[in-house]
C-alpha cells in the first residue's frame, strides 16, 4: 500500500496542482 501511494503520489500532486491552477485561471 505504501509503495502504491508513493508511486501515484506525483500523479495525484500534478492533478491537484492542475485542478487548482485551472480553477484559479478561470
PDB file of N, CA and C in Angstrom:
ATOM      1  N   UNK A   1       0.843  -1.203   0.000  1.00  0.00           N
ATOM      2  CA  UNK A   1       0.000   0.000   0.000  1.00  0.00           C
ATOM      3  C   UNK A   1       0.877   1.251   0.000  1.00  0.00           C
ATOM      4  N   UNK A   2       1.941   1.230   0.777  1.00  0.00           N
ATOM      5  CA  UNK A   2       2.845   2.379   0.843  1.00  0.00           C
ATOM      6  C   UNK A   2       3.505   2.599  -0.513  1.00  0.00           C
ATOM      7  N   UNK A   3       3.884   1.500  -1.178  1.00  0.00           N
ATOM      8  CA  UNK A   3       4.526   1.620  -2.488  1.00  0.00           C
ATOM      9  C   UNK A   3       3.547   2.211  -3.493  1.00  0.00           C
ATOM     10  N   UNK A   4       2.303   1.782  -3.410  1.00  0.00           N
ATOM     11  CA  UNK A   4       1.291   2.302  -4.338  1.00  0.00           C
ATOM     12  C   UNK A   4       1.106   3.793  -4.116  1.00  0.00           C
ATOM     13  N   UNK A   5       1.019   4.203  -2.873  1.00  0.00           N
ATOM     14  CA  UNK A   5       0.830   5.624  -2.554  1.00  0.00           C
ATOM     15  C   UNK A   5       2.020   6.429  -3.071  1.00  0.00           C
ATOM     16  N   UNK A   6       3.217   5.896  -2.863  1.00  0.00           N
ATOM     17  CA  UNK A   6       4.422   6.602  -3.314  1.00  0.00           C
ATOM     18  C   UNK A   6       4.476   6.644  -4.834  1.00  0.00           C
ATOM     19  N   UNK A   7       3.992   5.584  -5.467  1.00  0.00           N
ATOM     20  CA  UNK A   7       4.044   5.500  -6.928  1.00  0.00           C
ATOM     21  C   UNK A   7       3.079   6.502  -7.561  1.00  0.00           C
ATOM     22  N   UNK A   8       1.902   6.630  -6.978  1.00  0.00           N
ATOM     23  CA  UNK A   8       0.892   7.504  -7.566  1.00  0.00           C
ATOM     24  C   UNK A   8       0.886   8.889  -6.937  1.00  0.00           C
ATOM     25  N   UNK A   9       1.760   9.125  -5.975  1.00  0.00           N
ATOM     26  CA  UNK A   9       1.794  10.433  -5.309  1.00  0.00           C
ATOM     27  C   UNK A   9       2.087  11.564  -6.291  1.00  0.00           C
ATOM     28  N   UNK A  10       3.102  11.439  -7.150  1.00  0.00           N
ATOM     29  CA  UNK A  10       3.411  12.514  -8.112  1.00  0.00           C
ATOM     30  C   UNK A  10       2.217  12.795  -9.022  1.00  0.00           C
ATOM     31  N   UNK A  11       1.551  11.746  -9.479  1.00  0.00           N
ATOM     32  CA  UNK A  11       0.418  11.921 -10.379  1.00  0.00           C
ATOM     33  C   UNK A  11      -0.692  12.693  -9.673  1.00  0.00           C
ATOM     34  N   UNK A  12      -0.981  12.300  -8.440  1.00  0.00           N
ATOM     35  CA  UNK A  12      -2.022  12.987  -7.675  1.00  0.00           C
ATOM     36  C   UNK A  12      -1.635  14.435  -7.446  1.00  0.00           C
ATOM     37  N   UNK A  13      -0.356  14.673  -7.193  1.00  0.00           N
ATOM     38  CA  UNK A  13       0.105  16.042  -6.961  1.00  0.00           C
ATOM     39  C   UNK A  13      -0.092  16.885  -8.217  1.00  0.00           C
ATOM     40  N   UNK A  14       0.283  16.329  -9.351  1.00  0.00           N
ATOM     41  CA  UNK A  14       0.128  17.052 -10.620  1.00  0.00           C
ATOM     42  C   UNK A  14      -1.342  17.335 -10.890  1.00  0.00           C
ATOM     43  N   UNK A  15      -2.194  16.351 -10.647  1.00  0.00           N
ATOM     44  CA  UNK A  15      -3.631  16.541 -10.874  1.00  0.00           C
ATOM     45  C   UNK A  15      -4.154  17.636  -9.954  1.00  0.00           C
ATOM     46  N   UNK A  16      -3.730  17.615  -8.694  1.00  0.00           N
ATOM     47  CA  UNK A  16      -4.188  18.620  -7.737  1.00  0.00           C
ATOM     48  C   UNK A  16      -3.740  20.008  -8.164  1.00  0.00           C
ATOM     49  N   UNK A  17      -2.472  20.135  -8.541  1.00  0.00           N
ATOM     50  CA  UNK A  17      -1.940  21.431  -8.969  1.00  0.00           C
ATOM     51  C   UNK A  17      -2.660  21.898 -10.231  1.00  0.00           C
ATOM     52  N   UNK A  18      -2.852  20.972 -11.161  1.00  0.00           N
ATOM     53  CA  UNK A  18      -3.552  21.313 -12.401  1.00  0.00           C
ATOM     54  C   UNK A  18      -4.963  21.794 -12.096  1.00  0.00           C
ATOM     55  N   UNK A  19      -5.635  21.096 -11.202  1.00  0.00           N
ATOM     56  CA  UNK A  19      -7.012  21.453 -10.846  1.00  0.00           C
ATOM     57  C   UNK A  19      -7.063  22.833 -10.213  1.00  0.00           C
ATOM     58  N   UNK A  20      -6.136  23.091  -9.304  1.00  0.00           N
ATOM     59  CA  UNK A  20      -6.099  24.392  -8.626  1.00  0.00           C
ATOM     60  C   UNK A  20      -5.792  25.498  -9.628  1.00  0.00           C
ATOM     61  N   UNK A  21      -4.811  25.281 -10.486  1.00  0.00           N
ATOM     62  CA  UNK A  21      -4.443  26.291 -11.483  1.00  0.00           C
ATOM     63  C   UNK A  21      -5.611  26.555 -12.423  1.00  0.00           C
ATOM     64  N   UNK A  22      -6.263  25.489 -12.875  1.00  0.00           N
ATOM     65  CA  UNK A  22      -7.402  25.644 -13.790  1.00  0.00           C
ATOM     66  C   UNK A  22      -8.509  26.428 -13.113  1.00  0.00           C
ATOM     67  N   UNK A  23      -8.790  26.105 -11.869  1.00  0.00           N
ATOM     68  CA  UNK A  23      -9.858  26.796 -11.142  1.00  0.00           C
ATOM     69  C   UNK A  23      -9.504  28.266 -10.940  1.00  0.00           C
ATOM     70  N   UNK A  24      -8.267  28.525 -10.568  1.00  0.00           N
ATOM     71  CA  UNK A  24      -7.848  29.908 -10.321  1.00  0.00           C
ATOM     72  C   UNK A  24      -7.774  30.680 -11.644  1.00  0.00           C
ATOM     73  N   UNK A  25      -7.346  29.975 -12.710  1.00  0.00           N
ATOM     74  CA  UNK A  25      -7.195  30.625 -14.009  1.00  0.00           C
ATOM     75  C   UNK A  25      -8.555  31.093 -14.506  1.00  0.00           C
ATOM     76  N   UNK A  26      -9.561  30.214 -14.384  1.00  0.00           N
ATOM     77  CA  UNK A  26     -10.911  30.566 -14.830  1.00  0.00           C
ATOM     78  C   UNK A  26     -11.530  31.487 -13.780  1.00  0.00           C
TER      79      UNK A  26
END
